[in-house]
Amino acid sequence: MSSIKIQKICCIGAGYVGGPTMSVIADKCPDLEIRVVDINKERIDAWNDLDLNKLPIFEPGLDRIISRTRGRNLFFSTEMEKSISDADMIFISVNTPTKTKGLGAGQASDLSWVEASARQVAKYAKGHTIVIEKSTLPVRTAQAIKEILKTTDKETQKNEISKTFSVLSNPEFLAEGTAINDLEKPDRVLIGGEDSDSIDALVKIYLNWVPYEQIICTNLWSSELSKLAANAFLAQRISSINSISAFCEATGADVQEVAKAIGTDKRIGNQFLSAGPGFGGSCFKKDILNLVYLSGYFGLPEVANYWNQVVVLNTWQQDRIYKIVLEKLFGTVNGKNIAILGFSFKANTNDTRESPAIRISSDLLEEGAILSIYDPK
């Protein structure tokens, strides 16, 4: 087992991944001191609010964990420099949105926040620090982080005690709405890296609640790609069953019966076979488009076209549902009252990013409909 002793952890990014993940680690590892830092003061204030109903994100069970750990060994702060300099291990859990301009716009990931975080780590870290990618990132991002740490370190080190870094990939496999259960009872924990001591140090933390056989260790690039591939495969299943739903409507078949019939095949399984308005959220579309961009970058246009079609069909499904509503209401919804039940992108979350309900509602409003929207969160 690793000779590296971890006492203090810093997580850069207090969002949908960083907050819940660090909360569970703090709960399972009471001897570790964990600081979650973010430049967004309003978000940090919400994490520190005494009223647990005001936490910046909603996840079933999160409030109970926060009540046990916050102020004990879990702290939320905007003090970036001190939190980094004190840490033995640093997680980077920041946004990686799709680029809106420049090379790769509309497909490639914007890694500005990742780069900024890496430069902060290189500037303020002391001694040996394990840097962990928690955000979903393009393959080979770890190499860029290594170069940033190495270059920035040389620029700022001069009269300081020598700094060293090792970089690991430890992608999250959370589903919003079930994040706490996913963290406490994961299907697997994936760790990619080259330095065995650093890998062992992270494995030791997870062994506090995750069975050893569920911890998978790979090289850096396999770990980075596995996260993108997992999201792509899940989104693919949603688009696949939605394509079958259109067949069912055209032929008189029942999509729920078809889903049950194929889902009982052990080779297929019954997860992600519920037809509906398509996938939303901050991950699936972004990650597939990133995979499309990377496929083109590495000279694999056929692969790019294959995965791009998953997104195309998802958009088509939302447009199809809007047209079905229009057809059922005799070709016009102008002045008609329509209820929208649920506005977040899925159940048990308050996240509306890329929610199918937004596009469908927007199309109905363009037609003159009067909407009443309800969502419990």
Short mmCIF file of the C-alpha atoms (twelve columns), coordinates in Angstrom:
data_MODEL
# 
_entry.id   MODEL 
# 
loop_
_atom_site.group_PDB 
_atom_site.id 
_atom_site.type_symbol 
_atom_site.label_atom_id 
_atom_site.label_alt_id 
_atom_site.label_comp_id 
_atom_site.label_asym_id 
_atom_site.label_seq_id 
_atom_site.Cartn_x 
_atom_site.Cartn_y 
_atom_site.Cartn_z 
_atom_site.pdbx_PDB_model_num 
ATOM 1   C CA . MET A 1   0.000   0.000   0.000   1 
ATOM 2   C CA . SER A 2   1.074   3.615   -0.587  1 
ATOM 3   C CA . SER A 3   3.754   5.277   1.518   1 
ATOM 4   C CA . ILE A 4   2.032   8.621   0.865   1 
ATOM 5   C CA . LYS A 5   -0.034  9.781   3.830   1 
ATOM 6   C CA . ILE A 6   -3.090  11.847  2.979   1 
ATOM 7   C CA . GLN A 7   -4.398  14.134  5.712   1 
ATOM 8   C CA . LYS A 8   -5.861  17.119  3.886   1 
ATOM 9   C CA . ILE A 9   -7.848  17.200  0.656   1 
ATOM 10  C CA . CYS A 10  -8.858  20.211  -1.425  1 
ATOM 11  C CA . CYS A 11  -11.521 20.129  -4.129  1 
ATOM 12  C CA . ILE A 12  -11.593 22.986  -6.624  1 
ATOM 13  C CA . GLY A 13  -15.214 23.389  -7.669  1 
ATOM 14  C CA . ALA A 14  -18.312 23.294  -5.451  1 
ATOM 15  C CA . GLY A 15  -20.837 22.248  -8.080  1 
ATOM 16  C CA . TYR A 16  -22.987 19.204  -8.800  1 
ATOM 17  C CA . VAL A 17  -20.003 16.842  -8.619  1 
ATOM 18  C CA . GLY A 18  -17.564 18.442  -6.197  1 
ATOM 19  C CA . GLY A 19  -20.041 19.206  -3.419  1 
ATOM 20  C CA . PRO A 20  -21.716 15.781  -3.095  1 
ATOM 21  C CA . THR A 21  -18.505 13.815  -3.770  1 
ATOM 22  C CA . MET A 22  -16.495 15.577  -1.086  1 
ATOM 23  C CA . SER A 23  -19.428 15.355  1.327   1 
ATOM 24  C CA . VAL A 24  -19.514 11.567  1.028   1 
ATOM 25  C CA . ILE A 25  -15.721 11.241  1.320   1 
ATOM 26  C CA . ALA A 26  -15.841 13.404  4.463   1 
ATOM 27  C CA . ASP A 27  -18.637 11.251  5.859   1 
ATOM 28  C CA . LYS A 28  -16.804 7.987   5.191   1 
ATOM 29  C CA . CYS A 29  -13.338 9.274   6.177   1 
ATOM 30  C CA . PRO A 30  -13.750 11.365  9.360   1 
ATOM 31  C CA . ASP A 31  -9.963  11.532  9.877   1 
ATOM 32  C CA . LEU A 32  -9.502  13.490  6.646   1 
ATOM 33  C CA . GLU A 33  -9.884  17.267  6.511   1 
ATOM 34  C CA . ILE A 34  -11.633 18.266  3.298   1 
ATOM 35  C CA . ARG A 35  -11.984 21.774  1.919   1 
ATOM 36  C CA . VAL A 36  -14.170 22.553  -1.077  1 
ATOM 37  C CA . VAL A 37  -13.216 25.850  -2.699  1 
ATOM 38  C CA . ASP A 38  -14.923 27.926  -5.352  1 
ATOM 39  C CA . ILE A 39  -14.538 31.483  -6.635  1 
ATOM 40  C CA . ASN A 40  -18.343 31.829  -6.586  1 
ATOM 41  C CA . LYS A 41  -18.974 33.378  -3.151  1 
ATOM 42  C CA . GLU A 42  -22.744 33.103  -3.491  1 
ATOM 43  C CA . ARG A 43  -22.452 29.360  -4.035  1 
ATOM 44  C CA . ILE A 44  -20.105 28.920  -1.067  1 
ATOM 45  C CA . ASP A 45  -22.463 30.958  1.126   1 
ATOM 46  C CA . ALA A 46  -25.283 28.612  0.118   1 
ATOM 47  C CA . TRP A 47  -23.207 25.563  1.065   1 
ATOM 48  C CA . ASN A 48  -22.561 27.174  4.454   1 
ATOM 49  C CA . ASP A 49  -26.167 28.286  5.066   1 
ATOM 50  C CA . LEU A 50  -27.577 26.973  8.345   1 
ATOM 51  C CA . ASP A 51  -30.843 26.287  6.529   1 
ATOM 52  C CA . LEU A 52  -30.115 23.019  4.721   1 
ATOM 53  C CA . ASN A 53  -33.055 23.668  2.407   1 
ATOM 54  C CA . LYS A 54  -30.932 26.413  0.850   1 
ATOM 55  C CA . LEU A 55  -28.090 24.186  -0.314  1 
ATOM 56  C CA . PRO A 56  -27.165 25.193  -3.898  1 
ATOM 57  C CA . ILE A 57  -28.154 21.794  -5.293  1 
ATOM 58  C CA . PHE A 58  -30.831 19.297  -4.378  1 
ATOM 59  C CA . GLU A 59  -29.937 15.634  -4.002  1 
ATOM 60  C CA . PRO A 60  -31.912 13.189  -1.844  1 
ATOM 61  C CA . GLY A 61  -29.884 12.484  1.307   1 
ATOM 62  C CA . LEU A 62  -27.308 15.232  0.766   1 
ATOM 63  C CA . ASP A 63  -28.678 17.446  3.541   1 
ATOM 64  C CA . ARG A 64  -28.256 14.693  6.135   1 
ATOM 65  C CA . ILE A 65  -24.620 14.153  5.183   1 
ATOM 66  C CA . ILE A 66  -23.906 17.884  5.226   1 
ATOM 67  C CA . SER A 67  -25.421 18.160  8.714   1 
ATOM 68  C CA . ARG A 68  -23.031 15.449  9.967   1 
ATOM 69  C CA . THR A 69  -19.838 16.600  8.284   1 
ATOM 70  C CA . ARG A 70  -19.917 20.364  7.774   1 
ATOM 71  C CA . GLY A 71  -17.764 22.076  10.364  1 
ATOM 72  C CA . ARG A 72  -16.385 18.718  11.546  1 
ATOM 73  C CA . ASN A 73  -14.076 17.716  8.713   1 
ATOM 74  C CA . LEU A 74  -15.829 19.290  5.720   1 
ATOM 75  C CA . PHE A 75  -15.442 22.995  4.968   1 
ATOM 76  C CA . PHE A 76  -16.609 25.230  2.115   1 
ATOM 77  C CA . SER A 77  -14.515 28.290  1.351   1 
ATOM 78  C CA . THR A 78  -13.359 30.847  -1.201  1 
ATOM 79  C CA . GLU A 79  -9.814  30.754  0.246   1 
ATOM 80  C CA . MET A 80  -8.133  29.190  -2.754  1 
ATOM 81  C CA . GLU A 81  -4.476  29.825  -1.856  1 
ATOM 82  C CA . LYS A 82  -4.528  28.409  1.683   1 
ATOM 83  C CA . SER A 83  -6.709  25.436  0.765   1 
ATOM 84  C CA . ILE A 84  -4.350  24.443  -2.044  1 
ATOM 85  C CA . SER A 85  -1.129  25.019  -0.115  1 
ATOM 86  C CA . ASP A 86  -2.342  22.911  2.835   1 
ATOM 87  C CA . ALA A 87  -3.561  19.998  0.700   1 
ATOM 88  C CA . ASP A 88  -1.853  16.666  0.086   1 
ATOM 89  C CA . MET A 89  -4.409  15.757  -2.582  1 
ATOM 90  C CA . ILE A 90  -6.355  18.095  -4.875  1 
ATOM 91  C CA . PHE A 91  -9.422  17.227  -6.948  1 
ATOM 92  C CA . ILE A 92  -10.229 19.387  -9.978  1 
ATOM 93  C CA . SER A 93  -14.006 19.397  -10.367 1 
ATOM 94  C CA . VAL A 94  -14.829 22.411  -12.519 1 
ATOM 95  C CA . ASN A 95  -17.125 23.019  -15.476 1 
ATOM 96  C CA . THR A 96  -16.013 21.920  -18.942 1 
ATOM 97  C CA . PRO A 97  -18.746 23.406  -21.162 1 
ATOM 98  C CA . THR A 98  -18.864 23.073  -24.926 1 
ATOM 99  C CA . LYS A 99  -16.918 25.834  -26.685 1 
ATOM 100 C CA . THR A 100 -19.102 28.549  -28.179 1 
ATOM 101 C CA . LYS A 101 -16.469 30.117  -30.433 1 
ATOM 102 C CA . GLY A 102 -13.115 29.407  -32.024 1 
ATOM 103 C CA . LEU A 103 -11.682 26.065  -33.108 1 
ATOM 104 C CA . GLY A 104 -14.072 23.234  -32.289 1 
ATOM 105 C CA . ALA A 105 -16.963 25.555  -31.402 1 
ATOM 106 C CA . GLY A 106 -20.161 23.608  -30.818 1 
ATOM 107 C CA . GLN A 107 -18.323 20.338  -30.124 1 
ATOM 108 C CA . ALA A 108 -14.996 20.635  -28.295 1 
ATOM 109 C CA . SER A 109 -14.818 21.141  -24.533 1 
ATOM 110 C CA . ASP A 110 -13.780 24.522  -23.167 1 
ATOM 111 C CA . LEU A 111 -10.963 23.706  -20.746 1 
ATOM 112 C CA . SER A 112 -10.410 27.265  -19.508 1 
ATOM 113 C CA . TRP A 113 -11.439 26.430  -15.942 1 
ATOM 114 C CA . VAL A 114 -9.310  23.288  -15.897 1 
ATOM 115 C CA . GLU A 115 -6.267  25.245  -17.048 1 
ATOM 116 C CA . ALA A 116 -6.914  28.012  -14.522 1 
ATOM 117 C CA . SER A 117 -7.241  25.438  -11.736 1 
ATOM 118 C CA . ALA A 118 -4.010  23.699  -12.742 1 
ATOM 119 C CA . ARG A 119 -2.149  27.005  -12.730 1 
ATOM 120 C CA . GLN A 120 -3.485  27.800  -9.252  1 
ATOM 121 C CA . VAL A 121 -2.317  24.399  -8.032  1 
ATOM 122 C CA . ALA A 122 1.150   24.888  -9.524  1 
ATOM 123 C CA . LYS A 123 1.394   28.321  -7.944  1 
ATOM 124 C CA . TYR A 124 0.244   27.552  -4.403  1 
ATOM 125 C CA . ALA A 125 0.919   23.848  -3.776  1 
ATOM 126 C CA . LYS A 126 3.750   22.816  -1.470  1 
ATOM 127 C CA . GLY A 127 5.801   19.633  -1.354  1 
ATOM 128 C CA . HIS A 128 4.375   16.625  -3.181  1 
ATOM 129 C CA . THR A 129 0.760   16.974  -4.315  1 
ATOM 130 C CA . ILE A 130 -1.511  14.437  -5.972  1 
ATOM 131 C CA . VAL A 131 -3.702  16.202  -8.547  1 
ATOM 132 C CA . ILE A 132 -6.864  14.348  -9.555  1 
ATOM 133 C CA . GLU A 133 -9.099  14.959  -12.559 1 
ATOM 134 C CA . LYS A 134 -12.683 14.609  -11.356 1 
ATOM 135 C CA . SER A 135 -14.304 16.595  -14.181 1 
ATOM 136 C CA . THR A 136 -15.215 14.790  -17.402 1 
ATOM 137 C CA . LEU A 137 -12.376 15.654  -19.772 1 
ATOM 138 C CA . PRO A 138 -11.186 14.954  -23.313 1 
ATOM 139 C CA . VAL A 139 -8.675  12.127  -23.679 1 
ATOM 140 C CA . ARG A 140 -5.068  13.290  -23.128 1 
ATOM 141 C CA . THR A 141 -6.063  16.251  -20.936 1 
ATOM 142 C CA . ALA A 142 -3.868  14.848  -18.164 1 
ATOM 143 C CA . GLN A 143 -0.839  15.463  -20.365 1 
ATOM 144 C CA . ALA A 144 -1.795  19.125  -20.687 1 
ATOM 145 C CA . ILE A 145 -2.247  19.378  -16.916 1 
ATOM 146 C CA . LYS A 146 1.196   17.843  -16.389 1 
ATOM 147 C CA . GLU A 147 2.752   20.404  -18.728 1 
ATOM 148 C CA . ILE A 148 0.960   23.275  -16.988 1 
ATOM 149 C CA . LEU A 149 2.092   22.071  -13.559 1 
ATOM 150 C CA . LYS A 150 5.651   21.645  -14.778 1 
ATOM 151 C CA . THR A 151 5.879   24.975  -16.614 1 
ATOM 152 C CA . THR A 152 4.087   27.135  -14.049 1 
ATOM 153 C CA . ASP A 153 6.025   25.454  -11.260 1 
ATOM 154 C CA . LYS A 154 9.340   26.473  -12.845 1 
ATOM 155 C CA . GLU A 155 8.140   30.059  -13.179 1 
ATOM 156 C CA . THR A 156 7.040   30.410  -9.547  1 
ATOM 157 C CA . GLN A 157 9.375   28.087  -7.666  1 
ATOM 158 C CA . LYS A 158 12.797  29.853  -7.756  1 
ATOM 159 C CA . ASN A 159 13.484  30.201  -4.018  1 
ATOM 160 C CA . GLU A 160 10.901  27.732  -2.728  1 
ATOM 161 C CA . ILE A 161 11.234  24.170  -1.491  1 
ATOM 162 C CA . SER A 162 10.949  21.743  -4.399  1 
ATOM 163 C CA . LYS A 163 7.423   20.877  -5.523  1 
ATOM 164 C CA . THR A 164 6.420   17.636  -7.181  1 
ATOM 165 C CA . PHE A 165 3.138   16.510  -8.680  1 
ATOM 166 C CA . SER A 166 1.473   13.330  -9.842  1 
ATOM 167 C CA . VAL A 167 -1.697  13.412  -11.928 1 
ATOM 168 C CA . LEU A 168 -4.520  10.874  -11.678 1 
ATOM 169 C CA . SER A 169 -7.864  10.479  -13.431 1 
ATOM 170 C CA . ASN A 170 -10.815 9.567   -11.200 1 
ATOM 171 C CA . PRO A 171 -13.967 10.363  -13.206 1 
ATOM 172 C CA . GLU A 172 -17.361 10.560  -11.551 1 
ATOM 173 C CA . PHE A 173 -20.155 8.202   -12.522 1 
ATOM 174 C CA . LEU A 174 -23.033 10.023  -10.844 1 
ATOM 175 C CA . ALA A 175 -26.593 10.415  -12.010 1 
ATOM 176 C CA . GLU A 176 -28.295 13.555  -10.763 1 
ATOM 177 C CA . GLY A 177 -31.161 12.608  -8.492  1 
ATOM 178 C CA . THR A 178 -29.353 9.495   -7.230  1 
ATOM 179 C CA . ALA A 179 -25.890 11.000  -6.659  1 
ATOM 180 C CA . ILE A 180 -25.602 10.112  -2.972  1 
ATOM 181 C CA . ASN A 181 -26.569 6.493   -3.533  1 
ATOM 182 C CA . ASP A 182 -24.208 6.355   -6.525  1 
ATOM 183 C CA . LEU A 183 -21.368 7.623   -4.330  1 
ATOM 184 C CA . GLU A 184 -22.099 5.412   -1.345  1 
ATOM 185 C CA . LYS A 185 -22.766 2.260   -3.383  1 
ATOM 186 C CA . PRO A 186 -20.890 2.707   -6.664  1 
ATOM 187 C CA . ASP A 187 -20.906 0.085   -9.416  1 
ATOM 188 C CA . ARG A 188 -17.195 0.779   -9.712  1 
ATOM 189 C CA . VAL A 189 -14.546 3.349   -8.885  1 
ATOM 190 C CA . LEU A 190 -12.182 4.092   -11.764 1 
ATOM 191 C CA . ILE A 191 -8.658  5.374   -11.160 1 
ATOM 192 C CA . GLY A 192 -6.195  6.043   -13.959 1 
ATOM 193 C CA . GLY A 193 -2.574  6.940   -13.440 1 
ATOM 194 C CA . GLU A 194 1.105   6.146   -13.839 1 
ATOM 195 C CA . ASP A 195 2.435   6.564   -10.291 1 
ATOM 196 C CA . SER A 196 1.547   3.482   -8.247  1 
ATOM 197 C CA . ASP A 197 2.073   5.188   -4.875  1 
ATOM 198 C CA . SER A 198 -0.383  7.951   -5.776  1 
ATOM 199 C CA . ILE A 199 -2.896  5.432   -7.103  1 
ATOM 200 C CA . ASP A 200 -2.605  3.423   -3.893  1 
ATOM 201 C CA . ALA A 201 -3.143  6.559   -1.800  1 
ATOM 202 C CA . LEU A 202 -6.457  7.215   -3.551  1 
ATOM 203 C CA . VAL A 203 -7.443  3.541   -3.433  1 
ATOM 204 C CA . LYS A 204 -6.868  3.577   0.330   1 
ATOM 205 C CA . ILE A 205 -9.407  6.395   0.720   1 
ATOM 206 C CA . TYR A 206 -12.090 4.567   -1.259  1 
ATOM 207 C CA . LEU A 207 -11.468 1.323   0.625   1 
ATOM 208 C CA . ASN A 208 -13.151 2.950   3.626   1 
ATOM 209 C CA . TRP A 209 -16.465 2.006   2.015   1 
ATOM 210 C CA . VAL A 210 -15.909 0.502   -1.450  1 
ATOM 211 C CA . PRO A 211 -14.935 -3.191  -1.818  1 
ATOM 212 C CA . TYR A 212 -11.502 -3.645  -3.374  1 
ATOM 213 C CA . GLU A 213 -12.861 -5.698  -6.280  1 
ATOM 214 C CA . GLN A 214 -14.997 -2.731  -7.369  1 
ATOM 215 C CA . ILE A 215 -11.989 -0.430  -7.759  1 
ATOM 216 C CA . ILE A 216 -10.618 -0.510  -11.311 1 
ATOM 217 C CA . CYS A 217 -7.133  0.832   -12.007 1 
ATOM 218 C CA . THR A 218 -6.082  1.712   -15.566 1 
ATOM 219 C CA . ASN A 219 -3.721  4.025   -17.381 1 
ATOM 220 C CA . LEU A 220 -4.631  7.716   -17.579 1 
ATOM 221 C CA . TRP A 221 -5.994  7.649   -21.099 1 
ATOM 222 C CA . SER A 222 -8.230  4.621   -20.574 1 
ATOM 223 C CA . SER A 223 -9.763  6.295   -17.532 1 
ATOM 224 C CA . GLU A 224 -10.417 9.570   -19.348 1 
ATOM 225 C CA . LEU A 225 -11.963 7.815   -22.351 1 
ATOM 226 C CA . SER A 226 -14.039 5.407   -20.245 1 
ATOM 227 C CA . LYS A 227 -16.045 8.278   -18.792 1 
ATOM 228 C CA . LEU A 228 -16.827 9.747   -22.217 1 
ATOM 229 C CA . ALA A 229 -17.665 6.294   -23.569 1 
ATOM 230 C CA . ALA A 230 -19.973 5.489   -20.638 1 
ATOM 231 C CA . ASN A 231 -22.035 8.637   -21.158 1 
ATOM 232 C CA . ALA A 232 -22.119 8.070   -24.914 1 
ATOM 233 C CA . PHE A 233 -23.403 4.503   -24.476 1 
ATOM 234 C CA . LEU A 234 -26.130 5.597   -22.045 1 
ATOM 235 C CA . ALA A 235 -27.286 8.396   -24.340 1 
ATOM 236 C CA . GLN A 236 -27.199 5.972   -27.265 1 
ATOM 237 C CA . ARG A 237 -29.672 3.683   -25.480 1 
ATOM 238 C CA . ILE A 238 -32.064 6.582   -24.931 1 
ATOM 239 C CA . SER A 239 -31.937 7.561   -28.600 1 
ATOM 240 C CA . SER A 240 -32.297 3.905   -29.599 1 
ATOM 241 C CA . ILE A 241 -35.491 3.310   -27.619 1 
ATOM 242 C CA . ASN A 242 -36.903 6.650   -28.788 1 
ATOM 243 C CA . SER A 243 -36.316 5.611   -32.397 1 
ATOM 244 C CA . ILE A 244 -38.224 2.391   -31.659 1 
ATOM 245 C CA . SER A 245 -41.035 4.436   -30.075 1 
ATOM 246 C CA . ALA A 246 -41.577 6.126   -33.445 1 
ATOM 247 C CA . PHE A 247 -41.779 2.689   -35.082 1 
ATOM 248 C CA . CYS A 248 -44.327 1.619   -32.479 1 
ATOM 249 C CA . GLU A 249 -46.556 4.607   -33.145 1 
ATOM 250 C CA . ALA A 250 -46.398 3.913   -36.878 1 
ATOM 251 C CA . THR A 251 -47.185 0.205   -36.589 1 
ATOM 252 C CA . GLY A 252 -49.435 -0.203  -33.555 1 
ATOM 253 C CA . ALA A 253 -46.792 -1.809  -31.352 1 
ATOM 254 C CA . ASP A 254 -46.493 -0.724  -27.694 1 
ATOM 255 C CA . VAL A 255 -43.051 0.688   -26.865 1 
ATOM 256 C CA . GLN A 256 -43.327 -0.319  -23.202 1 
ATOM 257 C CA . GLU A 257 -44.031 -3.899  -24.192 1 
ATOM 258 C CA . VAL A 258 -41.160 -3.870  -26.672 1 
ATOM 259 C CA . ALA A 259 -38.813 -2.391  -24.054 1 
ATOM 260 C CA . LYS A 260 -39.791 -5.098  -21.579 1 
ATOM 261 C CA . ALA A 261 -39.297 -7.812  -24.169 1 
ATOM 262 C CA . ILE A 262 -35.814 -6.723  -25.170 1 
ATOM 263 C CA . GLY A 263 -34.834 -5.640  -21.651 1 
ATOM 264 C CA . THR A 264 -35.243 -9.161  -20.280 1 
ATOM 265 C CA . ASP A 265 -32.392 -10.264 -22.528 1 
ATOM 266 C CA . LYS A 266 -29.405 -10.369 -20.163 1 
ATOM 267 C CA . ARG A 267 -27.138 -9.195  -22.954 1 
ATOM 268 C CA . ILE A 268 -29.168 -5.982  -23.220 1 
ATOM 269 C CA . GLY A 269 -30.598 -5.323  -19.750 1 
ATOM 270 C CA . ASN A 270 -33.548 -3.134  -18.806 1 
ATOM 271 C CA . GLN A 271 -31.851 0.135   -17.875 1 
ATOM 272 C CA . PHE A 272 -32.307 3.288   -19.984 1 
ATOM 273 C CA . LEU A 273 -35.102 1.760   -22.057 1 
ATOM 274 C CA . SER A 274 -37.870 4.217   -21.160 1 
ATOM 275 C CA . ALA A 275 -39.080 6.147   -24.190 1 
ATOM 276 C CA . GLY A 276 -39.614 9.856   -23.656 1 
ATOM 277 C CA . PRO A 277 -38.608 13.345  -24.779 1 
ATOM 278 C CA . GLY A 278 -34.919 12.467  -24.943 1 
ATOM 279 C CA . PHE A 279 -31.916 13.126  -22.762 1 
ATOM 280 C CA . GLY A 280 -30.985 16.442  -21.202 1 
ATOM 281 C CA . GLY A 281 -28.698 17.675  -18.459 1 
ATOM 282 C CA . SER A 282 -25.193 19.046  -18.582 1 
ATOM 283 C CA . CYS A 283 -23.396 15.813  -19.501 1 
ATOM 284 C CA . PHE A 284 -24.737 13.582  -22.256 1 
ATOM 285 C CA . LYS A 285 -24.961 16.047  -25.136 1 
ATOM 286 C CA . LYS A 286 -21.757 17.826  -24.141 1 
ATOM 287 C CA . ASP A 287 -19.783 14.618  -23.792 1 
ATOM 288 C CA . ILE A 288 -21.035 13.067  -27.031 1 
ATOM 289 C CA . LEU A 289 -20.212 16.234  -28.960 1 
ATOM 290 C CA . ASN A 290 -16.774 16.154  -27.380 1 
ATOM 291 C CA . LEU A 291 -16.402 12.545  -28.538 1 
ATOM 292 C CA . VAL A 292 -17.502 13.607  -32.031 1 
ATOM 293 C CA . TYR A 293 -14.883 16.360  -32.075 1 
ATOM 294 C CA . LEU A 294 -12.128 14.073  -30.811 1 
ATOM 295 C CA . SER A 295 -13.043 11.429  -33.395 1 
ATOM 296 C CA . GLY A 296 -12.605 13.992  -36.145 1 
ATOM 297 C CA . TYR A 297 -9.382  15.285  -34.602 1 
ATOM 298 C CA . PHE A 298 -7.881  11.794  -34.581 1 
ATOM 299 C CA . GLY A 299 -8.955  11.162  -38.187 1 
ATOM 300 C CA . LEU A 300 -11.981 8.956   -37.513 1 
ATOM 301 C CA . PRO A 301 -14.829 10.625  -39.466 1 
ATOM 302 C CA . GLU A 302 -17.005 7.488   -39.562 1 
ATOM 303 C CA . VAL A 303 -16.842 7.244   -35.770 1 
ATOM 304 C CA . ALA A 304 -17.687 10.942  -35.495 1 
ATOM 305 C CA . ASN A 305 -20.719 10.535  -37.765 1 
ATOM 306 C CA . TYR A 306 -21.942 7.523   -35.798 1 
ATOM 307 C CA . TRP A 307 -21.972 9.303   -32.439 1 
ATOM 308 C CA . ASN A 308 -23.257 12.578  -33.871 1 
ATOM 309 C CA . GLN A 309 -26.385 10.752  -35.007 1 
ATOM 310 C CA . VAL A 310 -27.239 10.027  -31.347 1 
ATOM 311 C CA . VAL A 311 -27.535 13.783  -30.759 1 
ATOM 312 C CA . VAL A 312 -29.393 14.334  -34.040 1 
ATOM 313 C CA . LEU A 313 -32.015 11.743  -33.109 1 
ATOM 314 C CA . ASN A 314 -32.375 13.235  -29.615 1 
ATOM 315 C CA . THR A 315 -33.183 16.648  -31.098 1 
ATOM 316 C CA . TRP A 316 -35.565 15.024  -33.583 1 
ATOM 317 C CA . GLN A 317 -37.437 13.297  -30.755 1 
ATOM 318 C CA . GLN A 318 -38.089 16.594  -28.966 1 
ATOM 319 C CA . ASP A 319 -39.302 18.158  -32.195 1 
ATOM 320 C CA . ARG A 320 -41.496 15.110  -32.825 1 
ATOM 321 C CA . ILE A 321 -43.180 15.387  -29.410 1 
ATOM 322 C CA . TYR A 322 -43.965 19.056  -29.994 1 
ATOM 323 C CA . LYS A 323 -45.541 18.151  -33.338 1 
ATOM 324 C CA . ILE A 324 -47.566 15.330  -31.738 1 
ATOM 325 C CA . VAL A 325 -49.046 17.820  -29.260 1 
ATOM 326 C CA . LEU A 326 -49.873 20.157  -32.121 1 
ATOM 327 C CA . GLU A 327 -51.526 17.365  -34.090 1 
ATOM 328 C CA . LYS A 328 -53.582 16.122  -31.133 1 
ATOM 329 C CA . LEU A 329 -54.916 19.644  -30.579 1 
ATOM 330 C CA . PHE A 330 -56.175 19.968  -34.171 1 
ATOM 331 C CA . GLY A 331 -53.151 21.746  -35.594 1 
ATOM 332 C CA . THR A 332 -53.185 24.787  -33.336 1 
ATOM 333 C CA . VAL A 333 -52.386 25.552  -29.699 1 
ATOM 334 C CA . ASN A 334 -52.882 29.302  -29.984 1 
ATOM 335 C CA . GLY A 335 -54.631 30.502  -26.820 1 
ATOM 336 C CA . LYS A 336 -54.927 26.975  -25.421 1 
ATOM 337 C CA . ASN A 337 -53.882 26.142  -21.857 1 
ATOM 338 C CA . ILE A 338 -51.274 23.392  -21.613 1 
ATOM 339 C CA . ALA A 339 -49.751 21.991  -18.420 1 
ATOM 340 C CA . ILE A 340 -46.073 21.041  -18.334 1 
ATOM 341 C CA . LEU A 341 -45.477 18.617  -15.462 1 
ATOM 342 C CA . GLY A 342 -41.767 18.634  -14.698 1 
ATOM 343 C CA . PHE A 343 -39.246 21.194  -15.923 1 
ATOM 344 C CA . SER A 344 -35.901 19.823  -14.697 1 
ATOM 345 C CA . PHE A 345 -34.124 17.475  -17.072 1 
ATOM 346 C CA . LYS A 346 -34.980 14.451  -14.890 1 
ATOM 347 C CA . ALA A 347 -36.673 13.501  -11.614 1 
ATOM 348 C CA . ASN A 348 -35.278 14.303  -8.151  1 
ATOM 349 C CA . THR A 349 -33.091 17.193  -9.241  1 
ATOM 350 C CA . ASN A 350 -33.455 20.957  -9.596  1 
ATOM 351 C CA . ASP A 351 -31.139 21.076  -12.615 1 
ATOM 352 C CA . THR A 352 -32.803 22.426  -15.764 1 
ATOM 353 C CA . ARG A 353 -29.701 22.499  -17.973 1 
ATOM 354 C CA . GLU A 354 -30.495 21.184  -21.475 1 
ATOM 355 C CA . SER A 355 -33.893 20.026  -20.222 1 
ATOM 356 C CA . PRO A 356 -36.084 18.704  -23.077 1 
ATOM 357 C CA . ALA A 357 -39.001 20.499  -21.426 1 
ATOM 358 C CA . ILE A 358 -37.377 23.846  -22.213 1 
ATOM 359 C CA . ARG A 359 -37.204 23.259  -25.967 1 
ATOM 360 C CA . ILE A 360 -40.680 21.728  -26.155 1 
ATOM 361 C CA . SER A 361 -42.127 24.581  -24.074 1 
ATOM 362 C CA . SER A 362 -40.370 27.162  -26.226 1 
ATOM 363 C CA . ASP A 363 -41.834 25.638  -29.395 1 
ATOM 364 C CA . LEU A 364 -45.325 25.614  -27.878 1 
ATOM 365 C CA . LEU A 365 -44.994 29.244  -26.788 1 
ATOM 366 C CA . GLU A 366 -43.999 30.160  -30.344 1 
ATOM 367 C CA . GLU A 367 -47.309 28.639  -31.444 1 
ATOM 368 C CA . GLY A 368 -49.196 30.853  -28.981 1 
ATOM 369 C CA . ALA A 369 -49.890 28.299  -26.243 1 
ATOM 370 C CA . ILE A 370 -50.508 29.380  -22.651 1 
ATOM 371 C CA . LEU A 371 -48.315 27.223  -20.422 1 
ATOM 372 C CA . SER A 372 -48.641 26.319  -16.758 1 
ATOM 373 C CA . ILE A 373 -45.372 24.766  -15.622 1 
ATOM 374 C CA . TYR A 374 -44.974 22.760  -12.421 1 
ATOM 375 C CA . ASP A 375 -41.886 21.132  -10.980 1 
ATOM 376 C CA . PRO A 376 -41.544 19.943  -7.351  1 
ATOM 377 C CA . LYS A 377 -37.942 21.155  -7.098  1 
# 
